[in-house]
Coordinates of C-alpha atoms in Angstrom, one line a residue:
Chain A
M808 CA 39.5 96.0 86.0
R809 CA 38.8 94.1 82.8
Q810 CA 38.0 90.6 83.8
H811 CA 35.3 89.0 85.8
S812 CA 36.8 85.5 85.9
F813 CA 36.2 83.6 89.1
A814 CA 38.4 80.7 88.1
D815 CA 41.2 81.8 90.4
V816 CA 39.2 83.5 93.2
P817 CA 40.8 82.9 96.4
P818 CA 38.8 81.6 99.4
V819 CA 36.7 84.3 101.0
A820 CA 38.5 85.7 104.1
D821 CA 36.7 85.6 107.4
A822 CA 36.2 89.3 107.3
F823 CA 33.9 90.2 104.4
S824 CA 35.1 93.1 102.2
A825 CA 32.7 94.5 99.8
Q826 CA 33.8 95.5 96.3
V827 CA 30.6 97.4 95.6
A828 CA 28.9 99.6 98.2
D829 CA 25.2 100.6 98.5
T830 CA 25.8 104.2 99.8
A831 CA 23.5 106.7 101.4
A832 CA 24.8 109.7 99.4
R833 CA 24.0 113.3 100.4
V834 CA 23.1 115.7 97.7
V835 CA 25.6 118.7 97.5
A836 CA 24.1 120.2 94.4
N837 CA 21.6 119.4 91.7
D838 CA 21.6 122.1 89.1
W839 CA 20.4 122.5 85.4
V840 CA 23.3 122.7 82.9
N841 CA 21.0 123.5 80.1
A842 CA 17.3 123.1 79.3
E843 CA 17.3 119.2 79.4
Y844 CA 20.3 118.2 81.5
K845 CA 21.1 118.4 85.2
L846 CA 24.3 117.8 87.2
I847 CA 23.9 116.0 90.5
V848 CA 26.9 116.1 92.9
L849 CA 26.8 113.7 95.8
D850 CA 28.8 113.2 98.9
A851 CA 29.6 109.4 98.9
P852 CA 32.8 108.7 100.6
G853 CA 34.4 105.3 100.6
L854 CA 34.1 102.7 97.9
A855 CA 31.7 104.8 95.7
A856 CA 34.2 107.5 95.1
T857 CA 36.7 105.1 93.7
A858 CA 34.8 104.6 90.4
E859 CA 36.9 104.4 87.3
A860 CA 36.1 106.0 84.0
G861 CA 33.3 104.2 82.2
Q862 CA 32.0 102.6 85.4
F863 CA 28.3 103.3 86.5
F864 CA 26.0 103.5 89.5
N865 CA 22.4 102.2 90.0
I866 CA 20.8 105.2 91.6
E867 CA 17.6 105.3 93.7
C868 CA 15.1 107.9 92.3
P869 CA 12.6 109.3 94.7
V870 CA 8.9 109.0 94.3
V871 CA 7.5 112.4 93.3
G872 CA 3.8 113.0 92.6
E873 CA 2.6 110.6 89.9
D874 CA 6.2 109.4 89.2
K875 CA 6.8 106.2 91.2
P876 CA 9.9 104.7 89.8
F877 CA 10.2 101.0 91.1
F878 CA 13.8 100.2 89.9
R879 CA 16.9 102.3 90.5
R880 CA 18.3 103.9 87.3
P881 CA 21.7 103.1 85.9
M882 CA 24.0 106.1 85.2
S883 CA 27.5 106.4 84.1
T884 CA 30.0 108.3 86.4
Y885 CA 30.5 111.9 85.3
A886 CA 33.1 112.4 88.0
A887 CA 34.4 110.5 91.1
D888 CA 37.0 111.8 93.4
S889 CA 38.3 109.6 96.2
V890 CA 40.0 112.5 97.9
S891 CA 36.9 114.6 98.3
G892 CA 34.6 111.6 98.5
R893 CA 32.3 113.1 95.9
V894 CA 30.7 111.6 92.8
A895 CA 28.7 113.4 90.0
F896 CA 26.2 112.3 87.4
L897 CA 25.1 114.3 84.3
Y898 CA 21.6 113.3 83.4
K899 CA 18.8 114.0 80.9
V900 CA 15.5 114.7 82.6
A901 CA 13.3 112.4 80.5
G902 CA 11.2 110.0 82.5
A903 CA 9.7 109.0 85.9
G904 CA 13.1 108.1 87.4
T905 CA 15.1 111.2 86.2
R906 CA 12.2 113.5 87.0
G907 CA 12.4 112.2 90.6
L908 CA 16.1 112.6 90.7
A909 CA 15.7 116.2 89.4
A910 CA 13.6 117.0 92.4
L911 CA 16.3 116.2 95.0
E912 CA 17.6 119.2 96.8
A913 CA 20.9 119.8 98.5
G914 CA 21.1 118.2 101.9
E915 CA 18.7 115.4 100.9
T916 CA 20.0 111.8 100.5
T917 CA 19.6 109.1 98.0
R918 CA 21.1 105.6 97.7
I919 CA 23.7 104.8 95.1
L920 CA 25.0 101.3 94.3
G921 CA 28.5 101.2 92.8
P922 CA 30.9 101.4 91.3
L923 CA 29.5 98.9 88.8
G924 CA 30.8 97.3 85.6
V925 CA 33.9 97.3 83.6
G926 CA 35.2 100.7 82.7
F927 CA 37.5 102.0 79.8
T928 CA 41.0 100.8 79.2
L929 CA 43.9 102.6 77.6
P930 CA 46.4 100.2 76.1
E931 CA 50.1 100.9 76.9
D932 CA 51.1 101.6 73.4
I933 CA 48.6 104.4 72.7
G934 CA 49.7 107.9 72.6
S935 CA 46.6 109.7 71.4
I936 CA 42.9 109.0 71.4
V937 CA 39.7 110.4 69.9
V938 CA 36.6 110.5 71.9
L939 CA 33.3 110.9 69.9
G940 CA 30.1 111.4 71.8
R941 CA 26.6 112.8 71.6
G942 CA 24.1 113.7 74.3
V943 CA 24.5 112.0 77.6
G944 CA 27.2 109.8 76.0
L945 CA 29.6 112.8 76.5
A946 CA 29.0 112.4 80.3
T947 CA 30.4 108.9 80.0
L948 CA 33.4 109.9 78.0
A949 CA 34.4 112.9 80.1
P950 CA 36.2 110.9 82.8
L951 CA 38.1 109.1 80.1
A952 CA 39.7 112.4 79.1
E953 CA 41.0 112.9 82.5
M954 CA 42.2 109.2 82.8
A955 CA 44.0 109.8 79.5
R956 CA 45.7 113.1 80.8
E957 CA 47.0 111.2 83.9
R958 CA 48.6 108.6 81.6
G959 CA 50.1 111.3 79.3
V960 CA 47.8 110.4 76.4
A961 CA 46.7 113.2 74.1
V962 CA 42.8 113.5 73.6
T963 CA 40.7 115.0 70.8
A964 CA 37.0 115.3 71.8
I965 CA 34.5 115.5 69.0
V966 CA 31.3 116.8 70.7
S967 CA 28.1 116.2 68.8
A968 CA 24.9 118.0 69.5
R969 CA 21.6 119.2 67.8
G970 CA 22.5 122.9 68.3
P971 CA 24.8 125.1 70.3
E972 CA 22.4 125.1 73.3
Q973 CA 22.7 121.3 73.6
V974 CA 26.4 121.2 73.6
L975 CA 27.7 119.4 76.8
S976 CA 31.0 119.1 78.7
V977 CA 33.2 121.2 76.4
E978 CA 34.8 122.9 79.4
R979 CA 35.3 119.6 81.1
F980 CA 37.2 118.2 78.1
R981 CA 39.2 121.4 77.8
N982 CA 40.1 121.4 81.4
A983 CA 41.3 117.8 80.9
G984 CA 43.7 119.2 78.2
A985 CA 41.6 117.9 75.3
Q986 CA 41.4 119.5 71.9
V987 CA 37.8 120.0 71.3
E988 CA 35.8 120.0 68.0
I989 CA 32.1 120.8 68.0
V990 CA 29.8 119.4 65.4
L991 CA 26.2 120.4 65.2
D992 CA 23.0 119.4 63.5
S993 CA 22.0 123.0 63.2
D994 CA 24.9 123.9 60.8
G995 CA 25.3 120.5 59.2
T996 CA 28.7 119.8 60.7
S997 CA 27.5 116.8 62.6
D998 CA 26.8 115.1 59.2
I999 CA 28.2 111.7 59.1
A1000 CA 30.5 112.5 56.1
N1001 CA 31.9 115.5 57.9
V1002 CA 32.6 113.6 61.0
E1003 CA 34.3 110.9 59.0
A1004 CA 36.5 113.5 57.3
I1005 CA 37.5 114.8 60.8
L1006 CA 38.4 111.4 62.0
R1007 CA 40.5 110.7 58.9
R1008 CA 42.3 114.0 59.3
L1009 CA 43.0 113.3 62.9
H1010 CA 44.3 109.9 62.0
A1011 CA 46.5 111.4 59.2
E1012 CA 47.9 113.8 61.7
G1013 CA 48.9 111.0 64.1
R1014 CA 46.2 112.0 66.7
A1015 CA 44.1 108.8 66.6
D1016 CA 45.7 105.7 68.0
G1017 CA 42.4 104.8 69.8
F1018 CA 38.7 105.5 69.2
Y1019 CA 36.2 105.7 72.0
T1020 CA 32.5 106.5 71.6
C1021 CA 29.2 106.6 73.4
G1022 CA 25.7 108.0 72.7
S1023 CA 24.9 107.3 69.1
N1024 CA 24.4 104.3 66.9
R1025 CA 25.3 106.3 63.8
L1026 CA 28.6 107.6 65.3
M1027 CA 29.5 104.2 66.7
L1028 CA 29.0 102.5 63.3
L1029 CA 31.2 105.1 61.7
M1030 CA 34.0 104.8 64.2
Q1031 CA 33.7 100.9 64.2
N1032 CA 34.1 100.9 60.3
L1033 CA 37.0 103.4 60.4
A1034 CA 38.8 101.6 63.2
A1035 CA 38.6 98.3 61.2
E1036 CA 39.8 99.9 58.1
L1037 CA 42.7 101.9 59.7
G1038 CA 43.6 99.3 62.3
I1039 CA 42.9 101.5 65.2
Y1040 CA 42.0 100.2 68.8
G1041 CA 38.5 101.1 69.9
E1042 CA 36.0 100.9 72.8
V1043 CA 32.3 101.7 73.1
A1044 CA 30.3 102.3 76.2
M1045 CA 26.8 100.9 75.8
E1046 CA 23.4 101.4 77.4
Q1047 CA 20.5 99.1 78.1
Q1048 CA 17.6 98.9 80.3
M1049 CA 18.6 97.3 83.6
A1050 CA 17.2 96.2 86.9
C1051 CA 19.9 95.0 89.2
G1052 CA 23.2 96.3 87.8
L1053 CA 25.0 93.3 89.2
G1054 CA 24.5 90.6 86.6
M1055 CA 21.7 88.9 88.3
C1056 CA 18.6 89.7 86.4
F1057 CA 19.7 89.2 82.8
C1058 CA 17.5 92.0 81.6
C1059 CA 20.3 94.1 80.0
V1060 CA 21.5 91.7 77.4
R1061 CA 22.7 92.8 74.0
N1062 CA 24.1 90.9 71.1
F1063 CA 27.8 91.2 70.3
N1064 CA 29.9 89.9 67.4
V1065 CA 32.8 88.1 68.9
E1066 CA 35.1 86.8 66.1
G1067 CA 32.1 86.2 63.8
E1068 CA 29.8 84.6 66.3
I1069 CA 26.8 86.5 67.7
V1070 CA 27.0 86.2 71.4
S1071 CA 24.5 87.7 74.1
K1072 CA 26.3 89.5 76.9
R1073 CA 25.1 91.5 80.0
V1074 CA 25.8 95.2 79.5
C1075 CA 26.0 95.6 83.4
W1076 CA 28.3 92.8 84.1
D1077 CA 30.4 92.3 80.9
G1078 CA 30.4 96.0 80.2
P1079 CA 29.2 98.7 80.0
V1080 CA 32.4 99.3 78.0
F1081 CA 33.0 96.8 75.2
P1082 CA 35.5 96.4 72.4
L1083 CA 34.3 98.6 69.5
A1084 CA 34.6 95.8 67.0
E1085 CA 32.2 93.5 68.9
A1086 CA 29.2 96.0 69.0
T1087 CA 26.3 95.2 66.7
S1088 CA 24.3 98.4 67.6
W1089 CA 24.5 101.1 70.3
Chain B
M566 CA 20.3 85.4 121.2
V567 CA 17.5 84.1 118.9
D568 CA 18.1 80.7 117.3
L569 CA 17.2 81.3 113.6
A570 CA 18.0 77.8 112.4
V571 CA 15.3 75.9 110.5
D572 CA 15.3 72.2 109.7
M573 CA 14.2 71.7 106.1
G574 CA 14.2 68.0 106.3
R575 CA 16.4 65.3 104.6
G576 CA 19.3 66.4 106.7
L577 CA 19.3 70.0 105.4
V578 CA 19.4 72.6 108.2
L579 CA 19.6 76.3 107.4
A580 CA 21.3 78.7 109.7
N581 CA 18.5 81.1 109.1
P582 CA 15.3 80.9 107.0
V583 CA 16.3 83.5 104.4
M584 CA 17.5 82.8 100.9
P585 CA 17.4 84.4 97.5
A586 CA 14.7 83.6 95.0
S587 CA 16.0 81.8 91.9
G588 CA 16.6 84.2 89.0
T589 CA 17.3 87.1 91.3
F590 CA 20.7 85.9 92.5
A591 CA 24.1 85.4 90.9
E592 CA 27.8 85.7 91.7
G593 CA 27.6 89.5 91.5
L594 CA 25.9 89.8 94.8
A595 CA 29.1 88.5 96.5
K596 CA 30.6 91.9 95.7
V597 CA 28.1 93.6 97.9
V598 CA 26.9 91.1 100.5
D599 CA 28.6 88.4 102.7
L600 CA 27.1 85.3 101.2
N601 CA 28.2 83.3 104.3
G602 CA 25.4 85.1 106.2
I603 CA 22.5 84.0 103.9
G604 CA 20.5 80.8 105.0
A605 CA 21.0 79.2 101.5
L606 CA 22.0 80.2 98.1
V607 CA 19.7 79.4 95.2
T608 CA 21.0 79.6 91.7
K609 CA 19.4 81.0 88.6
T610 CA 17.6 78.1 86.8
I611 CA 19.9 76.0 84.7
T612 CA 18.9 73.7 81.8
A613 CA 20.7 70.8 80.3
E614 CA 20.9 72.6 77.0
L615 CA 22.1 76.1 76.0
R616 CA 19.3 78.6 75.9
G617 CA 19.5 82.2 74.7
G618 CA 16.5 83.6 76.5
N619 CA 13.8 86.0 75.3
P620 CA 14.0 89.1 73.2
V621 CA 14.5 92.5 74.7
P622 CA 12.8 94.5 76.4
R623 CA 12.9 91.7 79.1
V624 CA 11.7 93.9 81.9
S625 CA 9.3 96.7 82.7
E626 CA 8.2 98.3 85.9
V627 CA 4.5 98.4 87.0
A628 CA 2.9 99.8 90.0
N629 CA 4.9 98.3 93.0
G630 CA 6.3 95.6 90.9
M631 CA 8.3 94.1 88.1
L632 CA 7.2 92.4 84.9
N633 CA 9.8 90.3 83.3
S634 CA 10.2 87.8 80.5
I635 CA 13.9 86.7 80.8
G636 CA 13.3 83.3 79.2
I637 CA 15.7 81.3 81.4
P638 CA 19.0 81.9 79.5
S639 CA 21.4 79.1 80.4
K640 CA 24.9 78.1 79.5
G641 CA 23.9 74.4 80.2
I642 CA 24.6 72.0 83.0
D643 CA 28.2 71.3 82.0
H644 CA 29.1 74.9 82.1
F645 CA 27.5 75.2 85.6
L646 CA 29.4 72.2 87.0
D647 CA 32.7 73.4 85.5
E648 CA 32.7 77.1 85.9
T649 CA 29.9 78.2 88.3
L650 CA 29.9 75.6 91.1
P651 CA 33.6 76.1 92.0
F652 CA 32.7 79.7 92.9
Y653 CA 29.9 78.8 95.2
R654 CA 32.0 76.2 97.0
Q655 CA 33.9 79.1 98.6
F656 CA 30.9 79.8 100.8
S657 CA 29.5 77.9 103.8
S658 CA 25.9 78.5 102.9
P659 CA 24.2 75.5 101.4
L660 CA 23.7 75.7 97.6
I661 CA 20.4 74.9 96.1
V662 CA 20.5 74.5 92.4
S663 CA 17.4 75.4 90.4
I664 CA 16.7 73.3 87.3
S665 CA 14.3 73.4 84.5
A666 CA 13.6 71.0 81.6
P667 CA 11.0 70.6 78.9
T668 CA 10.1 67.0 79.5
V669 CA 9.8 64.7 82.5
D670 CA 12.8 62.6 81.5
D671 CA 14.9 65.7 81.0
F672 CA 14.1 66.8 84.5
A673 CA 15.3 63.5 85.9
R674 CA 18.5 63.6 83.8
A675 CA 19.2 67.1 85.0
A676 CA 18.6 66.1 88.7
E677 CA 20.8 63.1 88.4
R678 CA 23.7 65.1 87.2
L679 CA 23.7 67.2 90.4
N680 CA 24.7 64.5 92.7
V681 CA 28.1 66.2 93.1
E682 CA 30.0 67.7 96.1
G683 CA 28.9 71.2 96.7
V684 CA 25.3 70.8 95.8
A685 CA 23.1 70.7 98.9
G686 CA 19.7 70.5 97.2
I687 CA 17.6 70.8 94.1
E688 CA 14.9 73.3 93.4
A689 CA 12.8 72.1 90.5
N690 CA 11.4 74.9 88.5
I691 CA 8.4 73.1 87.2
S692 CA 6.7 76.4 86.4
C693 CA 8.1 76.3 82.9
P694 CA 6.3 75.0 79.8
N695 CA 6.1 71.3 79.3
I696 CA 6.5 70.5 75.6
E697 CA 4.8 67.1 76.1
E698 CA 1.7 68.9 77.5
D699 CA 1.3 71.5 74.8
G700 CA 3.3 74.2 76.6
K701 CA 1.3 74.0 79.9
A702 CA 3.5 74.4 82.9
F703 CA 4.2 71.2 84.8
A704 CA 3.0 72.8 88.1
M705 CA -0.4 74.0 86.6
R706 CA -1.9 70.5 87.3
P707 CA -1.4 67.8 89.9
G708 CA -0.8 65.0 87.4
T709 CA 2.1 66.6 85.6
T710 CA 3.5 67.8 88.9
E711 CA 3.5 64.2 90.3
Q712 CA 5.2 62.9 87.1
A713 CA 8.0 65.4 87.1
V714 CA 8.7 65.1 90.9
S715 CA 8.5 61.3 90.8
A716 CA 11.0 61.0 88.1
M717 CA 13.5 63.3 89.9
R718 CA 12.9 61.5 93.2
K719 CA 13.9 58.2 91.6
V720 CA 17.3 59.5 90.8
T721 CA 18.5 61.7 93.7
E722 CA 18.8 61.4 97.4
L723 CA 19.4 65.3 97.6
P724 CA 16.8 67.4 99.2
L725 CA 14.2 68.2 96.4
W726 CA 12.1 71.2 96.4
A727 CA 9.4 71.8 93.8
K728 CA 8.8 75.4 92.8
L729 CA 5.1 75.9 92.1
T730 CA 3.3 78.3 90.0
P731 CA 0.5 80.6 91.0
N732 CA -0.9 80.3 87.6
T733 CA -3.1 77.4 88.5
G734 CA -6.7 77.0 89.9
D735 CA -6.0 74.8 92.8
I736 CA -2.5 75.2 94.3
A737 CA -3.3 73.1 97.3
A738 CA -4.0 70.1 95.0
V739 CA -0.7 70.7 93.2
A740 CA 1.1 71.0 96.6
R741 CA -0.3 67.7 97.7
A742 CA 0.7 66.0 94.4
A743 CA 4.2 67.2 94.8
E744 CA 4.4 66.0 98.4
A745 CA 3.0 62.6 97.4
A746 CA 5.6 62.3 94.7
G747 CA 8.4 62.7 97.2
A748 CA 9.2 66.4 97.2
D749 CA 11.0 67.5 100.4
G750 CA 9.8 71.1 100.2
L751 CA 7.7 73.4 98.1
V752 CA 8.6 77.0 97.0
V753 CA 5.4 79.0 96.7
G754 CA 5.9 80.3 94.1
N755 CA 7.0 81.6 90.8
T756 CA 5.7 84.8 89.1
I757 CA 2.2 85.6 88.0
L758 CA 1.5 85.6 84.3
A759 CA 0.9 89.3 83.4
M760 CA 1.3 92.0 80.8
S761 CA 1.4 95.7 80.4
V762 CA 1.1 98.1 77.4
D763 CA 2.9 101.2 76.4
I764 CA 0.1 103.5 75.2
E765 CA 2.4 105.9 73.4
T766 CA 4.0 103.2 71.2
M767 CA 0.9 101.0 71.4
R768 CA 3.2 98.1 72.0
P769 CA 3.4 95.6 74.9
T770 CA 6.3 96.7 77.2
L771 CA 7.9 93.3 77.0
G772 CA 9.4 91.8 73.9
N773 CA 7.7 88.6 74.7
V774 CA 4.3 90.4 75.1
M775 CA 3.5 88.5 78.3
G776 CA 5.7 88.0 81.5
G777 CA 5.9 87.2 85.1
L778 CA 4.8 89.7 87.8
S779 CA 6.9 90.0 91.0
G780 CA 7.5 92.4 93.7
P781 CA 5.3 94.0 96.5
A782 CA 2.3 94.0 94.1
V783 CA 2.0 90.1 94.3
K784 CA 2.7 89.7 98.1
P785 CA -1.0 89.3 99.2
I786 CA -1.6 86.7 96.6
M787 CA 1.5 84.7 97.2
L788 CA 1.0 84.8 101.0
R789 CA -2.4 83.5 100.6
M790 CA -1.1 80.6 98.4
T791 CA 1.7 79.9 101.0
Y792 CA -1.0 79.7 103.7
Q793 CA -3.0 77.3 101.6
C794 CA -0.1 75.1 100.8
A795 CA 1.2 75.0 104.4
R796 CA -2.2 73.8 105.5
A797 CA -2.3 71.1 102.7
V798 CA 1.0 69.4 103.2
D799 CA 3.4 68.3 106.0
I800 CA 6.6 69.1 104.2
P801 CA 8.3 72.6 104.6
V802 CA 6.9 75.4 102.5
I803 CA 9.2 78.2 101.4
G804 CA 7.2 81.5 100.9
C805 CA 8.2 83.7 98.0
G806 CA 6.6 86.7 96.6
G807 CA 7.1 90.5 97.2
I808 CA 9.2 90.1 100.3
A809 CA 11.1 93.4 100.8
S810 CA 11.4 93.8 104.5
A811 CA 11.4 91.8 107.6
N812 CA 7.8 92.5 108.3
D813 CA 6.9 90.9 104.9
A814 CA 9.0 87.8 105.8
V815 CA 7.4 87.6 109.3
E816 CA 4.0 87.5 107.6
Y817 CA 4.9 84.5 105.6
L818 CA 6.5 82.7 108.6
L819 CA 3.4 83.3 110.7
A820 CA 1.2 82.0 107.7
G821 CA 3.2 78.7 107.9
A822 CA 6.2 79.1 105.7
R823 CA 9.3 77.5 107.2
A824 CA 11.6 79.7 105.2
V825 CA 11.4 82.6 102.7
Q826 CA 12.9 83.6 99.5
V827 CA 13.7 87.3 98.7
G828 CA 13.6 88.1 95.0
T829 CA 12.9 91.3 93.3
A830 CA 13.8 93.4 96.3
T831 CA 17.5 92.4 96.0
F832 CA 17.4 94.2 92.6
I833 CA 16.5 97.4 94.3
K834 CA 18.4 97.0 97.4
P835 CA 21.1 94.4 97.4
G836 CA 21.3 94.2 101.2
T837 CA 17.7 93.2 101.6
M838 CA 18.3 89.7 102.7
D839 CA 20.7 90.8 105.5
E840 CA 18.0 93.3 106.7
V841 CA 15.3 90.6 106.7
I842 CA 17.5 88.2 108.7
A843 CA 18.2 90.8 111.4
G844 CA 14.6 92.0 111.4
I845 CA 13.3 88.5 111.9
A846 CA 15.5 88.1 114.9
A847 CA 14.4 91.5 116.3
Y848 CA 10.7 90.5 115.9
C849 CA 11.4 87.2 117.7
R850 CA 13.0 89.1 120.5
R851 CA 10.1 91.6 120.7
K852 CA 7.5 88.8 120.8
G853 CA 9.4 86.5 123.2
F854 CA 10.3 83.7 120.7
N855 CA 13.7 82.2 121.6
R856 CA 13.6 80.2 118.4
V857 CA 12.3 81.3 115.0
V858 CA 10.6 77.8 114.6
E859 CA 8.2 78.9 117.3
M860 CA 6.6 81.5 115.2
I861 CA 6.2 79.3 112.0
G862 CA 2.5 78.9 111.5
A863 CA 1.7 80.9 114.7
L864 CA -1.0 82.8 112.8
N865 CA -4.1 83.2 114.9
A866 CA -6.8 82.9 112.3
E867 CA -9.7 83.4 114.7
M868 CA -10.3 87.0 114.0
M869 CA -13.6 87.3 115.9
A870 CA -14.9 85.4 118.9
P871 CA -18.1 83.4 118.2
D872 CA -20.1 85.4 120.7
V873 CA -19.2 88.7 118.8
M874 CA -20.4 87.1 115.6
E875 CA -23.7 86.1 117.2
A876 CA -24.1 89.7 118.7
A877 CA -23.7 91.1 115.2
Q878 CA -26.6 89.2 113.9

């Protein structure tokens, strides 16, 4: 799923068939994974559980006390399993929406709209990739590691965090067969020069045919520059404030550099995954 | 079986009175909802020229509503005719194209270009700034409304709706001016000029400082204006503002709207229009209306009998 061209859309059949579902999803679990992040697992059989790596959902967040979120909140898919019909989201409890989401208990339901947007691609000629993420960006990248394993592509995950207690998703990456390198602000290893040295070493070792990143402007720019210098394929998953998630409201635009021309694109519809070379900021 | 069809005049009959509000609908909804079931499809506003739109943030949420300053980004009318129109031709629902322009002549030129197969009507978004009138929206005053609608009327035989702005002191006068100039219908209306402030950053929440308020917060105001316009003119009025349920839509129909537009609610629940259509039919059955037109304007405004009023004195 890469293109949204309607040029060759066939006539709509008599029986309507949705490509995106607005699903009433039952909460299976909603637990803290550290002091800031929770993991919510939902029963959402049908279309929702067919989400691909990098796709996202627009999630209804309940009204709790003073928090009255009006819009749904976009969240990248942490896991989707069409066999079990379950989808999961890793989220930082930060504002009115996520505080409401955090209050959901097992057995309650919420509505999730998805799968939405364009996910990650792995070009045929790629044998190894590096994923580089920070914070909730790691949640977006985790399903990519599993997609790579299914395709026989080797993965190195560079996990960036403030300190050891903020490290996310390491087990998830290891379970997907990824080599994991943890870099921290607390010991200076997340310093941009050190991350650059790691990326150059991985490239020299033949472990970096593709670069994938999410969660940090600093890291994105580093990967973008290195990818251009070394001729490496790259993609970035972006965030932007959204309302509809379906390309209708034009709230979530960002500027992209498409062959030297600055072009405005909708993150929800044209992305959220974009060519790394086109990003102008995360 | 309730007959939900409504005649909008000039040969345009809708299978039901529910359609999206311009700016809250695009091709993406076809991934979730069967567009053949919607009364009409209303495009996002297009302009003749390329427009980039406003700076981000373009949206913020307020109590029971949405504040936005999107700024009418548009790829231009050529792009619309070549790339977008073929997509909408797949569907049986009539397509209403929303247009905007900075001058009266530009409105006429844009309207003229829509005389093509697949366009069932024009909604003139005359709520945008008029550069000939120092940035005041056309629909803020009867005179400029009359000029814009008249210019379009001269160049098209298509059903022509004028989308009015609530940011005016006398919307009934504007409605009468649009009718006199040849409008076939009025959409009441666009968003209400508003703003909000983030007290932590001490900045406006929108990149453009001010924006348009929509959603449930505006419904009582827009319902009042719909009622005023429906009493002022003989052409159909299309109610728009904060409709998120069938009950909301029923209020507008009782107040005199012949059709309704669902906007912000679709962002939160894409299936809202389907629910509104089904709910209007259920209301008609419950109230014994065989046809939805029987309930249009059926509001009983006599709240208290005269003898009760006298007794209270």
